[in-house]
mmCIF file of C-alpha atoms in Angstrom:
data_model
loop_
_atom_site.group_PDB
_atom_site.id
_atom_site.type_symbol
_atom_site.label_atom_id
_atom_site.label_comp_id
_atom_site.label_asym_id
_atom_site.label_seq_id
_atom_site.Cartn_x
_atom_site.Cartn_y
_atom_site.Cartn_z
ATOM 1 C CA UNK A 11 24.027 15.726 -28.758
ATOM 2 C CA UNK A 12 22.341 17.709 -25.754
ATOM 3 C CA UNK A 13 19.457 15.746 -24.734
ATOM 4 C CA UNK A 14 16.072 17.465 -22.528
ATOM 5 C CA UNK A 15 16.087 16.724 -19.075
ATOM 6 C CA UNK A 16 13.127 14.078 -18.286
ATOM 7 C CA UNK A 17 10.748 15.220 -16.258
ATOM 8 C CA UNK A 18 9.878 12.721 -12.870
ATOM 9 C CA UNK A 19 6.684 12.124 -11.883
ATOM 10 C CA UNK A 20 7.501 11.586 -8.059
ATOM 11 C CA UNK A 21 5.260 8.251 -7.970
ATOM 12 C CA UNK A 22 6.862 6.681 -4.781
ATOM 13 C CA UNK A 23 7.273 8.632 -1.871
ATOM 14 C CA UNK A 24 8.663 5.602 0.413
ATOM 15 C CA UNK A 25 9.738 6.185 3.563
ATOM 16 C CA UNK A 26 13.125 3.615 5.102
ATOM 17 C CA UNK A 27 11.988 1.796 7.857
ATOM 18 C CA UNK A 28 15.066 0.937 9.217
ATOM 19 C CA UNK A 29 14.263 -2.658 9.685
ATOM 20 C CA UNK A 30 13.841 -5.571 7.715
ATOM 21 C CA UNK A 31 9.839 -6.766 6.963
ATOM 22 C CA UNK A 32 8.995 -8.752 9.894
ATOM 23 C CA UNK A 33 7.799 -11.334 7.045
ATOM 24 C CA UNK A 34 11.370 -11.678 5.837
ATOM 25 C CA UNK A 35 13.044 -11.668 9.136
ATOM 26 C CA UNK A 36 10.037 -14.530 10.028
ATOM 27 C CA UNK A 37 11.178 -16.148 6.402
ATOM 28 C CA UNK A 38 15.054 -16.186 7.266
ATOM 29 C CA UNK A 39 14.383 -17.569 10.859
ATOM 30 C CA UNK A 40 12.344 -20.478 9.313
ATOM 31 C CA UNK A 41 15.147 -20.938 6.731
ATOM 32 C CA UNK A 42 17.678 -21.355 9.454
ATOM 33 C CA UNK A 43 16.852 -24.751 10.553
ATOM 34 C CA UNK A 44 16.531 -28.215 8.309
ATOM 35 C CA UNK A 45 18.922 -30.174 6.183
ATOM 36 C CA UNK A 46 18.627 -27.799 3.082
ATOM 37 C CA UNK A 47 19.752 -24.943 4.823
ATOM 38 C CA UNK A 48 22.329 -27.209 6.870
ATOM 39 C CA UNK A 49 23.651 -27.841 3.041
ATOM 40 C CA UNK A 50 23.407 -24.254 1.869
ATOM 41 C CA UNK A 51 25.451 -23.049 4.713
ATOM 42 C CA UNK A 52 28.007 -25.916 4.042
ATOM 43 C CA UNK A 53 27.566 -24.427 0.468
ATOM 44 C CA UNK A 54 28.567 -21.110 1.613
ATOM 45 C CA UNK A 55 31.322 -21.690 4.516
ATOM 46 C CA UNK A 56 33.186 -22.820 0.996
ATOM 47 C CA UNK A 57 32.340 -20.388 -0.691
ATOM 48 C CA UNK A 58 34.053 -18.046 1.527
ATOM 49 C CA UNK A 59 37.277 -20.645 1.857
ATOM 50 C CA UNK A 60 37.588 -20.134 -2.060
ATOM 51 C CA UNK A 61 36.916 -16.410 -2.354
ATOM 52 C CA UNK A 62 40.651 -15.061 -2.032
ATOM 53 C CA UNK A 63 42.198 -18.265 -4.239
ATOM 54 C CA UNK A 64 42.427 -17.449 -7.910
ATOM 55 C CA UNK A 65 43.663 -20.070 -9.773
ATOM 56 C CA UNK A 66 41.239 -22.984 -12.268
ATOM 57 C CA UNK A 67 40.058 -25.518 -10.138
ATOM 58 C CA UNK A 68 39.308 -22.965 -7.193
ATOM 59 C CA UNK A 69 37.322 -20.675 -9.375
ATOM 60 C CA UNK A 70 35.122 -23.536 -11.372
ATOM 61 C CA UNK A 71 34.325 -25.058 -7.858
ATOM 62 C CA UNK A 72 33.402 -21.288 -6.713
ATOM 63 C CA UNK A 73 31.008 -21.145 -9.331
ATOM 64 C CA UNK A 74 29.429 -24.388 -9.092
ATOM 65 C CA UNK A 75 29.170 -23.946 -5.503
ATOM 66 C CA UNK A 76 27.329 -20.449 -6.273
ATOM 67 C CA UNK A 77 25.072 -22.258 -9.065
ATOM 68 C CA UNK A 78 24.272 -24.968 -6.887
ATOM 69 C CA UNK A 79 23.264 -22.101 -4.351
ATOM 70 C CA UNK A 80 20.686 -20.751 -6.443
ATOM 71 C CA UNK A 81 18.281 -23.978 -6.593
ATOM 72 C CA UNK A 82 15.970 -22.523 -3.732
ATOM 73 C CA UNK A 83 15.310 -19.265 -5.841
ATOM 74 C CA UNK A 84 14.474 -21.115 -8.645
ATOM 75 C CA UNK A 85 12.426 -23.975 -7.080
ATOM 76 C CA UNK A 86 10.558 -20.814 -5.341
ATOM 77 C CA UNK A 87 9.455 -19.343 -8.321
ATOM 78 C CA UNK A 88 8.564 -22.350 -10.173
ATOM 79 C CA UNK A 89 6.368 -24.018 -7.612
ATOM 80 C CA UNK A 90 4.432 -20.790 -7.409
ATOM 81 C CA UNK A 91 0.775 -20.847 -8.420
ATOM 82 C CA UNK A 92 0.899 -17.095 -8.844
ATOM 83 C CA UNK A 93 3.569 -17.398 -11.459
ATOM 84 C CA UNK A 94 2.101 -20.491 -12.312
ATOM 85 C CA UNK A 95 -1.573 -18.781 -13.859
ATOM 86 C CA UNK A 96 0.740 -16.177 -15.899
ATOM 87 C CA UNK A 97 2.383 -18.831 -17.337
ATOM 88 C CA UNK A 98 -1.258 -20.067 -18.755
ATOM 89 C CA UNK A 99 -2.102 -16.861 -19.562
ATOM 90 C CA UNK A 100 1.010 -16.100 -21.872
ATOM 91 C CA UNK A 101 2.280 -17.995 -24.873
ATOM 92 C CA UNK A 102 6.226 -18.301 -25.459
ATOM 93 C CA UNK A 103 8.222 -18.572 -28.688
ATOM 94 C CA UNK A 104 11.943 -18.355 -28.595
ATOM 95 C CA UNK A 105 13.782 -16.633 -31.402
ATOM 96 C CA UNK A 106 17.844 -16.980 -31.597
ATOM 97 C CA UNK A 107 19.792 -13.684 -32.150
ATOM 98 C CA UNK A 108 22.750 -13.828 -34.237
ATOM 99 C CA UNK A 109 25.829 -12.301 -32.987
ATOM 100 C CA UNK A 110 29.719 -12.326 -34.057
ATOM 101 C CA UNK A 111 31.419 -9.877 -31.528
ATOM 102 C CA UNK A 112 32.886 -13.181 -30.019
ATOM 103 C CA UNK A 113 32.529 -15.595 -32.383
ATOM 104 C CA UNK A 114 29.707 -16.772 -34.753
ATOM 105 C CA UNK A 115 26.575 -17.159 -31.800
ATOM 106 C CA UNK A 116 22.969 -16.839 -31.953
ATOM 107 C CA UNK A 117 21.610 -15.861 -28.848
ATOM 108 C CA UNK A 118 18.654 -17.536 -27.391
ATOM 109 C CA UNK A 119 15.281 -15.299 -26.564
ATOM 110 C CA UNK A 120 12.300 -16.283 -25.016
ATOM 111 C CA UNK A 121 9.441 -14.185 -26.192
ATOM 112 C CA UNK A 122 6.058 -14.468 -23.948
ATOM 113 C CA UNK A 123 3.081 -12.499 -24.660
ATOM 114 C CA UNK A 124 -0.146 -12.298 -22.801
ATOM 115 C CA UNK A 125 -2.870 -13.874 -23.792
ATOM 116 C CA UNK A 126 -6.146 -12.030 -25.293
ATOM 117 C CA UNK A 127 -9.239 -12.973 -22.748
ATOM 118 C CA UNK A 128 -11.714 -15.541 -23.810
ATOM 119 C CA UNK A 129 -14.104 -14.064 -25.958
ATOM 120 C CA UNK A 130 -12.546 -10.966 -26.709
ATOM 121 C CA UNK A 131 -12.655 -10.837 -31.042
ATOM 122 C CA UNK A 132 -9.878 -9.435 -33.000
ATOM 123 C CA UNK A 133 -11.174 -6.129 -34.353
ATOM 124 C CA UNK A 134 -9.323 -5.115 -37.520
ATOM 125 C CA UNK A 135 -5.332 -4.019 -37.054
ATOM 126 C CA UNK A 136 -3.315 -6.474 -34.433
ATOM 127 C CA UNK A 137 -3.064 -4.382 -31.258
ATOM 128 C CA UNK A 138 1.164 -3.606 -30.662
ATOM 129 C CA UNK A 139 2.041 -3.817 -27.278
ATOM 130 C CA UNK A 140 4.775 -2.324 -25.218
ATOM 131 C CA UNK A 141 8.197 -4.252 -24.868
ATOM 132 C CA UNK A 142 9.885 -5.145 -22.315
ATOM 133 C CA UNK A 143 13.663 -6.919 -22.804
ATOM 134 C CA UNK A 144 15.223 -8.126 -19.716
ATOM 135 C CA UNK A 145 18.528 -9.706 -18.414
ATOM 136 C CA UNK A 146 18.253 -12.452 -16.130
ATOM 137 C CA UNK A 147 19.748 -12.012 -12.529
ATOM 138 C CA UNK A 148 22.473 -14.394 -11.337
ATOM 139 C CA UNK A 149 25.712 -12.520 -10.325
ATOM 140 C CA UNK A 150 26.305 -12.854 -14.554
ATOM 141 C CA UNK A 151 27.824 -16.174 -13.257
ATOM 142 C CA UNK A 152 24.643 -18.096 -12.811
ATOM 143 C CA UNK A 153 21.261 -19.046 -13.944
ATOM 144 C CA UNK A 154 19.577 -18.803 -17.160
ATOM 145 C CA UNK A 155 16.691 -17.156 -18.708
ATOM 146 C CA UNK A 156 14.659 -20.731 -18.543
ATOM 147 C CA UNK A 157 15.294 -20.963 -14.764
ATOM 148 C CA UNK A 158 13.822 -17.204 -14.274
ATOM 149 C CA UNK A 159 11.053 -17.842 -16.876
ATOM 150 C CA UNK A 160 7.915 -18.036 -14.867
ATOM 151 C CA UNK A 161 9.019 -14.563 -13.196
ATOM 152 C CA UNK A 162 9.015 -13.064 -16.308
ATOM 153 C CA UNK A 163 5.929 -14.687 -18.044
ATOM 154 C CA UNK A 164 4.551 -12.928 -14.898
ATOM 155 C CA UNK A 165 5.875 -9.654 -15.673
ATOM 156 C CA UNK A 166 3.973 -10.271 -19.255
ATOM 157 C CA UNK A 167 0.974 -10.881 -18.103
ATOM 158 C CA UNK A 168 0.401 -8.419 -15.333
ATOM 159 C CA UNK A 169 1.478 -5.790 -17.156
ATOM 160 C CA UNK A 170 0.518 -6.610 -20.903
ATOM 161 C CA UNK A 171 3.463 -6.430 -22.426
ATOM 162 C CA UNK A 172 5.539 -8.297 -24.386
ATOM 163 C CA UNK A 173 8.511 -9.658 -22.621
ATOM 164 C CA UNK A 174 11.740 -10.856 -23.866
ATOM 165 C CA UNK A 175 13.693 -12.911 -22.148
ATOM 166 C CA UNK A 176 17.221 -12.811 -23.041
ATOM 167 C CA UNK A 177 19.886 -15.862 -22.618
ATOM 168 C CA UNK A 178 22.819 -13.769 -22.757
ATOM 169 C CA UNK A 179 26.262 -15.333 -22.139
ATOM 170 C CA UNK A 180 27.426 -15.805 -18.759
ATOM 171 C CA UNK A 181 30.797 -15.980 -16.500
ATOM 172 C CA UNK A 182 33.334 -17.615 -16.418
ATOM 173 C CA UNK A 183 32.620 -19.334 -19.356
ATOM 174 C CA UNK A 184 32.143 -15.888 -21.436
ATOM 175 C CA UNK A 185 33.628 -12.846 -19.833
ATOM 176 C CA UNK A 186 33.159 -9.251 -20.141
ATOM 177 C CA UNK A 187 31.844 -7.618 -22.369
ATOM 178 C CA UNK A 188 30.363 -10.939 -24.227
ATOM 179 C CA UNK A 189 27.539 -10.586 -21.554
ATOM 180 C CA UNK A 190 26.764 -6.795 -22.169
ATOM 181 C CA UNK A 191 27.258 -7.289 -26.091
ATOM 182 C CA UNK A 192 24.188 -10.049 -26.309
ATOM 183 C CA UNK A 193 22.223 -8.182 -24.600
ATOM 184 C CA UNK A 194 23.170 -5.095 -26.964
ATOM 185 C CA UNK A 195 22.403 -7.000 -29.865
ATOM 186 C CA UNK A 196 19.100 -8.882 -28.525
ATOM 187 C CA UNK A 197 17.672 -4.818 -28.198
ATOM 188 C CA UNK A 198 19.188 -4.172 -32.024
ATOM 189 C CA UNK A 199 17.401 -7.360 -33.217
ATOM 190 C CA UNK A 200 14.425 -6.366 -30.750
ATOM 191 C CA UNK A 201 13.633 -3.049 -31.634
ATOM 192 C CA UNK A 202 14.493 -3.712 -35.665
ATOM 193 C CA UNK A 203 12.008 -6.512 -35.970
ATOM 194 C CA UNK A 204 9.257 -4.906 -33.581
ATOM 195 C CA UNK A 205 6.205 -5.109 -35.664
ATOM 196 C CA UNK A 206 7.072 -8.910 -36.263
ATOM 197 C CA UNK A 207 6.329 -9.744 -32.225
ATOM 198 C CA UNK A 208 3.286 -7.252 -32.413
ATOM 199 C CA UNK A 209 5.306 -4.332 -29.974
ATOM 200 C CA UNK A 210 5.197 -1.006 -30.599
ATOM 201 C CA UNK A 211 8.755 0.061 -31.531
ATOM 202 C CA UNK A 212 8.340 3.844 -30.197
ATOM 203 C CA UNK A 213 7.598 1.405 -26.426
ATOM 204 C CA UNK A 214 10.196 -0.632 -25.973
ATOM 205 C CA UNK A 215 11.935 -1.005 -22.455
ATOM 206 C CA UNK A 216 15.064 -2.983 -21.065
ATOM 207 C CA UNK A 217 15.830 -4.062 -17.836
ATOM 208 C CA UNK A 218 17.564 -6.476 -15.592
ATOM 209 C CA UNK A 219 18.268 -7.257 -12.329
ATOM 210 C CA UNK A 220 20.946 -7.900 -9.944
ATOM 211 C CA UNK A 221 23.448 -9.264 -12.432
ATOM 212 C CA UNK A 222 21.165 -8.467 -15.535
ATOM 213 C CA UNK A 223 20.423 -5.339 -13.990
ATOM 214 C CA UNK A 224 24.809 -4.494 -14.579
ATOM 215 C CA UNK A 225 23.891 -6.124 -17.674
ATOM 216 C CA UNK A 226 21.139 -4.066 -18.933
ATOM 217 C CA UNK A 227 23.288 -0.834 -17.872
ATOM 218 C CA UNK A 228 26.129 -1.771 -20.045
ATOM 219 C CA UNK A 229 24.223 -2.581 -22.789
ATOM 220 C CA UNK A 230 22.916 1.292 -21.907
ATOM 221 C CA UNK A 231 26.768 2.584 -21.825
ATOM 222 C CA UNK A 232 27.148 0.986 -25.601
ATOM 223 C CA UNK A 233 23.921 2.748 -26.888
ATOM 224 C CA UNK A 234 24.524 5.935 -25.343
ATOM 225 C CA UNK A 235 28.481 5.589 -27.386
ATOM 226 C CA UNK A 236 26.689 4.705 -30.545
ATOM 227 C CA UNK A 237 24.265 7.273 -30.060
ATOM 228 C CA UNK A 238 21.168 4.752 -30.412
ATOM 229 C CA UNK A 239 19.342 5.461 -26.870
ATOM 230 C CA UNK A 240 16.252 6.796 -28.949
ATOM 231 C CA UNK A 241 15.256 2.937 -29.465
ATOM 232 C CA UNK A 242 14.374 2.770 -25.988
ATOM 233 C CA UNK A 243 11.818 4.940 -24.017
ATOM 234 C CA UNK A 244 12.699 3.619 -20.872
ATOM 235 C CA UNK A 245 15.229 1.782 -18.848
ATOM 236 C CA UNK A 246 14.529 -0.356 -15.348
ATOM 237 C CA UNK A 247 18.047 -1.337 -13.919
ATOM 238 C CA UNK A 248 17.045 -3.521 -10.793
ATOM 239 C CA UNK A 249 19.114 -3.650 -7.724
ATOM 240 C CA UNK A 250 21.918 -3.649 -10.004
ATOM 241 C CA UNK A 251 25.795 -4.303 -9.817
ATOM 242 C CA UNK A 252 26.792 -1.134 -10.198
ATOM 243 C CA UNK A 253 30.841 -0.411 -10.001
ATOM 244 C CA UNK A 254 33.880 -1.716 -8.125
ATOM 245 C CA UNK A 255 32.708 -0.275 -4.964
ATOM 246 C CA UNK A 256 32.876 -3.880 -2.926
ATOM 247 C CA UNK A 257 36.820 -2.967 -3.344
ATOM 248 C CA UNK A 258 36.275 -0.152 -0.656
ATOM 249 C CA UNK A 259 36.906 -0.770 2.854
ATOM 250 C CA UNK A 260 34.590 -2.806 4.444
ATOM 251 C CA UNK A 261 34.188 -1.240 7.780
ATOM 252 C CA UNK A 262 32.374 2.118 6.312
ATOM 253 C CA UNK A 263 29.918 -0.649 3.961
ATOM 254 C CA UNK A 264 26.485 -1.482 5.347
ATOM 255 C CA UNK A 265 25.679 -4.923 6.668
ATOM 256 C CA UNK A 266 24.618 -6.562 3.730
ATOM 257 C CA UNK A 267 27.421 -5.107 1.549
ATOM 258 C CA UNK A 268 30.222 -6.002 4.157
ATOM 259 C CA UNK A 269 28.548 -9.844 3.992
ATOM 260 C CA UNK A 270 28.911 -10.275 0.186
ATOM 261 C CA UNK A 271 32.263 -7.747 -0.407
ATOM 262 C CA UNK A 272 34.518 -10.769 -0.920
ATOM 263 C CA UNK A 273 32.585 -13.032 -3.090
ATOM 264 C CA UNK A 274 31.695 -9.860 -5.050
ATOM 265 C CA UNK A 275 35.573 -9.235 -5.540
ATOM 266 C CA UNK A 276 36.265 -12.481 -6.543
ATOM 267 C CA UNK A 277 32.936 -12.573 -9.400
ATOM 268 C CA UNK A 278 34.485 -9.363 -10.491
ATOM 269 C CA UNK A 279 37.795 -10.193 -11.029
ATOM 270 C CA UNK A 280 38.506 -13.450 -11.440
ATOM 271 C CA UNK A 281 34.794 -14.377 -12.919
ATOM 272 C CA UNK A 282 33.500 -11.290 -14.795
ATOM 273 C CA UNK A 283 36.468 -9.561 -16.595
ATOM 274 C CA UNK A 284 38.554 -10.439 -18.978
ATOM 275 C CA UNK A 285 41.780 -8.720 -17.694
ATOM 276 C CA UNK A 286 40.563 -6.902 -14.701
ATOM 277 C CA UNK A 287 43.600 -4.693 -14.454
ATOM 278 C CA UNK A 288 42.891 -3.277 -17.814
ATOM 279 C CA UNK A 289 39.214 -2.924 -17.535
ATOM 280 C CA UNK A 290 38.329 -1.732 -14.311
ATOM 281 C CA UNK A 291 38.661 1.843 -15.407
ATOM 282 C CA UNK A 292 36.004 1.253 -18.464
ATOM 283 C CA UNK A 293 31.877 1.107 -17.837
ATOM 284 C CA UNK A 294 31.523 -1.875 -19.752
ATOM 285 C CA UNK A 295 32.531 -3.560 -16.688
ATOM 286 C CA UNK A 296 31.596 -0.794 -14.375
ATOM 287 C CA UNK A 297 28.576 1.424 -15.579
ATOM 288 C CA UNK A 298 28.932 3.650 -12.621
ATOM 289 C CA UNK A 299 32.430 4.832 -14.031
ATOM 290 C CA UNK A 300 30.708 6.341 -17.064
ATOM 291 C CA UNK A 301 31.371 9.721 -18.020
ATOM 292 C CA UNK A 302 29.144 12.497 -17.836
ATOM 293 C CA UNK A 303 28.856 12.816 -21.462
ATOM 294 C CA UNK A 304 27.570 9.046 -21.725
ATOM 295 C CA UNK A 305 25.092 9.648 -18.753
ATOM 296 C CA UNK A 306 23.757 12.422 -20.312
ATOM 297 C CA UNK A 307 22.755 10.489 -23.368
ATOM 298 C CA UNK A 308 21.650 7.184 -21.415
ATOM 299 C CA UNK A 309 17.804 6.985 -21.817
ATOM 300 C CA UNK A 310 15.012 8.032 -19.708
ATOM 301 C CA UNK A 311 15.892 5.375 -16.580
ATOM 302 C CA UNK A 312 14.217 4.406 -13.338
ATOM 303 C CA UNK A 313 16.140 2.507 -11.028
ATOM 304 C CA UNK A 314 14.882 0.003 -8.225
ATOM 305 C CA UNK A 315 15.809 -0.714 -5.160
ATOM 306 C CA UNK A 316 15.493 -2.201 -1.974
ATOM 307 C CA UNK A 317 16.222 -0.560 0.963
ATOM 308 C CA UNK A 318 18.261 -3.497 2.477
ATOM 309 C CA UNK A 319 19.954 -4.334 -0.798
ATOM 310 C CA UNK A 320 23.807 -5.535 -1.113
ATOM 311 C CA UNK A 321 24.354 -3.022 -3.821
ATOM 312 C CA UNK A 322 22.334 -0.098 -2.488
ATOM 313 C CA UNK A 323 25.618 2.550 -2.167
ATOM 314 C CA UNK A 324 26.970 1.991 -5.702
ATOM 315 C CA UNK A 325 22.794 2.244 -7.079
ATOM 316 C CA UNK A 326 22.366 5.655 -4.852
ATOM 317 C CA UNK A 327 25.671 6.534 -5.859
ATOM 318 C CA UNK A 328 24.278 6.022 -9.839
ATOM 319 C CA UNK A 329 21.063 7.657 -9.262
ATOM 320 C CA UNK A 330 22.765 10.788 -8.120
ATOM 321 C CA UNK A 331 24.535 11.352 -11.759
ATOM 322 C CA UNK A 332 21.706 10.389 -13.197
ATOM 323 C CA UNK A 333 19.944 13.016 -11.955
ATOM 324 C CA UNK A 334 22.034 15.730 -12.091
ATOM 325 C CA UNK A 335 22.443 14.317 -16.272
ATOM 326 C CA UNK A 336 18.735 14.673 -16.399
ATOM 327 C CA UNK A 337 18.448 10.993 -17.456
ATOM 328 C CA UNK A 338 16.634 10.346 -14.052
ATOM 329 C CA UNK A 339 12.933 10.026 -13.866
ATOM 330 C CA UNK A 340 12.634 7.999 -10.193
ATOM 331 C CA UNK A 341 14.757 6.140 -7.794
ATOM 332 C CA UNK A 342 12.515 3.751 -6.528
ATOM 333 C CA UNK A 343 13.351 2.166 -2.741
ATOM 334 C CA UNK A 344 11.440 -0.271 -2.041
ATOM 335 C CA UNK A 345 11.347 -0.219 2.107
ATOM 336 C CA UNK A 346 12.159 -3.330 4.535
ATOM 337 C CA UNK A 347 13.185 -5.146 1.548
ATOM 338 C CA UNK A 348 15.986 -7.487 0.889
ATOM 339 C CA UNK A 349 17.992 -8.196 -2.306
ATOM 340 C CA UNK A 350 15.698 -11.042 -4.494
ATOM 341 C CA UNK A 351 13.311 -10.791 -2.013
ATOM 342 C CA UNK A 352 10.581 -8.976 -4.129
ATOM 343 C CA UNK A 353 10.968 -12.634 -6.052
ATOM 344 C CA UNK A 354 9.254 -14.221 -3.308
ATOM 345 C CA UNK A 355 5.554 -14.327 -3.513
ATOM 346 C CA UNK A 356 4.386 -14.916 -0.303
ATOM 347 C CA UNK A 357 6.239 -12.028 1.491
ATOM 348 C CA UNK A 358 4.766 -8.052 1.079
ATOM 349 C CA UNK A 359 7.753 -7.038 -0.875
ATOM 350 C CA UNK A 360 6.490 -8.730 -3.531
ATOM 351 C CA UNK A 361 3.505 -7.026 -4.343
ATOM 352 C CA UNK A 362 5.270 -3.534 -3.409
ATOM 353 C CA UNK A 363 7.497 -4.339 -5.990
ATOM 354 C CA UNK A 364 5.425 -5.749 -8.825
ATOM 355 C CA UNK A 365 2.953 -2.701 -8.252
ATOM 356 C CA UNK A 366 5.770 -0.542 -8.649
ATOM 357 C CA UNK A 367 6.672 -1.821 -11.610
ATOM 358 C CA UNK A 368 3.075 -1.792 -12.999
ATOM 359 C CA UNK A 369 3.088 1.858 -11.742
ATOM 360 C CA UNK A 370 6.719 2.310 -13.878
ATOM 361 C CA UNK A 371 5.421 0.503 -16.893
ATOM 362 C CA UNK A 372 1.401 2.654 -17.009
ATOM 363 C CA UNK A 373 3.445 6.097 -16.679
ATOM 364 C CA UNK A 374 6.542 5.894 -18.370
ATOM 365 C CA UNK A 375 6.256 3.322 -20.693
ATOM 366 C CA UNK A 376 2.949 2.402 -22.057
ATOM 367 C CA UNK A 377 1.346 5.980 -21.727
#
């Protein structure tokens, strides 16, 4: 089915800087001193000891080391007073999904939804909001939707919409394409049962990030095959894992690719797939390997980035079909920024990013 082009806007005309934000080099200098980061580097060196061993006990040590290494992020966002007041200012139910593409599972959602202002009267018909269904970040091997909760209620609340936050299976413990398939079923559940969380079903929105943003693009790859993308008006993949790119050589990879090519290899293959031999050709583990047809029928999508991001090849690489499919309407780069760093609230990549996604939300989605 031919599909019209999408039309872009051109909201963001960044320009690189070429440098890190002095505010995140300032952060990372900080960070390198003290007997957290002492740990975290201890954390790490085995990290990297473990990355080329593939056998039980080496990969459920990787990925407790890798869990263990997230406890910053998460202590970061929820010790922030910022995230803190959305949190107030939303309310959160959780809803289980159920699903049976491996086994009999109900996946977990956590539904937040802003607040009305005090004072402000019902008038008549409840007022549907926009949704917005997201996959939490984590590599697919760690975190939960709990952990990244705060971020999201956030989300909810400075954009007024309703946000769900899906728990979707994660690595090793569920491998590919469990992790793309809850999502895929959270957004049939979603979408059938709109007028039931008060969202307008002709504005609903997925997204993800890092990990949830590979998630969220799989879970596009399996709508565009079933010919369903007209549930969604929009799509945000986040500095997402793309494709199988961190196989390449690593001299011609920038910086912060080069620094994260092995663990990436070893999340991939040993973590991620099933039976990475026999799925690396198909774009449930790689969406950048699907076709043209599929592109063509992926819905309208904006992609962010940052301009120092681990993954920023493979997303350009992305954007590029995109665009030429006419499923493109921006590529967003956020400049001087770092991957996760928009997460941080005291540094200026944070409000860059948020107000792009406001910006992404008023134009594409809500209007």
């Amino acid at each position: 089915m031919s599909r019209t082009r999408v039309i872009s806007k051109n909201l963001f005309p960044y320009s690189p800087k070429g440098q890190l934000d002095a505010d995140i080099v300032a952060m990372e200098g900080v960070h390198q001193a003290g007997a957290e980061v002492a740990k975290l580097k201890l954390i790490m060196d085995r990290v990297t000891e473990l990355q080329d061993k593939d056998d039980e006990a080496s990969n459920m040590e990787f990925v407790s080391l890798l869990r263990a290494a997230y406890v910053p992020y998460v202590e970061a966002i929820s010790e922030c007073e910022k995230y803190q007041e959305s949190v107030r200012n939303t309310e959160c139910d959780v809803i289980k999904v159920p699903t049976s593409h491996e086994g009999e599972y109900e996946v977990g959602v956590e539904v937040y939804t802003p607040l009305d202002p005090e004072g402000v009267e019902d008038e008549g018909e409840e007022r549907k909001r926009p949704g917005y269904i997201y996959a939490h970040s984590g590599g697919c091997i760690a975190l939960s939707a709990r952990e990244v909760a705060p971020l999201l209620r956030h989300v909810a609340a400075q954009c007024d919409v309703v946000v769900f936050n899906v728990d979707y299976r994660i690595a090793p413990e569920a491998r590919c394409p469990t992790n793309v398939m809850d999502f895929y079923c959270a957004i049939k559940y979603i979408t059938r049962h709109a007028d039931t969380f008060g969202v307008d079903s002709g504005r609903v929105c997925i997204a993800g990030d890092s990990g949830g943003g590979y998630v969220c693009l799989g879970a596009m790859v399996v709508l565009a095959e079933h010919n369903e993308s007209h549930l969604l008006k929009l799509a945000v993949p986040g500095v997402p894992m793309v494709d199988d790119y961190c196989f390449s050589d690593p001299q011609s990879m920038t910086i912060e690719e080069r620094n994260v090519c092995g663990i990436m290899r070893k999340i991939w293959r040993d973590l991620i797939a099933a039976d990475f031999d026999n799925q690396r050709d198909e774009a449930l583990l790689f969406p950048g390997k699907a076709s043209e047809r599929i592109l063509a029928r992926f819905p309208p999508t904006v992609i962010m980035e940052c301009e120092f991001d681990q993954y920023i090849t493979e997303a350009t690489r992305l954007a590029s079909r995109l665009r030429r499919a006419g499923r493109l309407l921006e590529f967003v780069v956020v400049p001087g920024a770092a991957h996760a760093s928009s997460a941080f609230p005291d540094l200026a990549t944070n409000e860059t990013f948020f107000g792009a996604l406001k910006t992404i939300l008023r134009e594409y989605l809500c209007n």
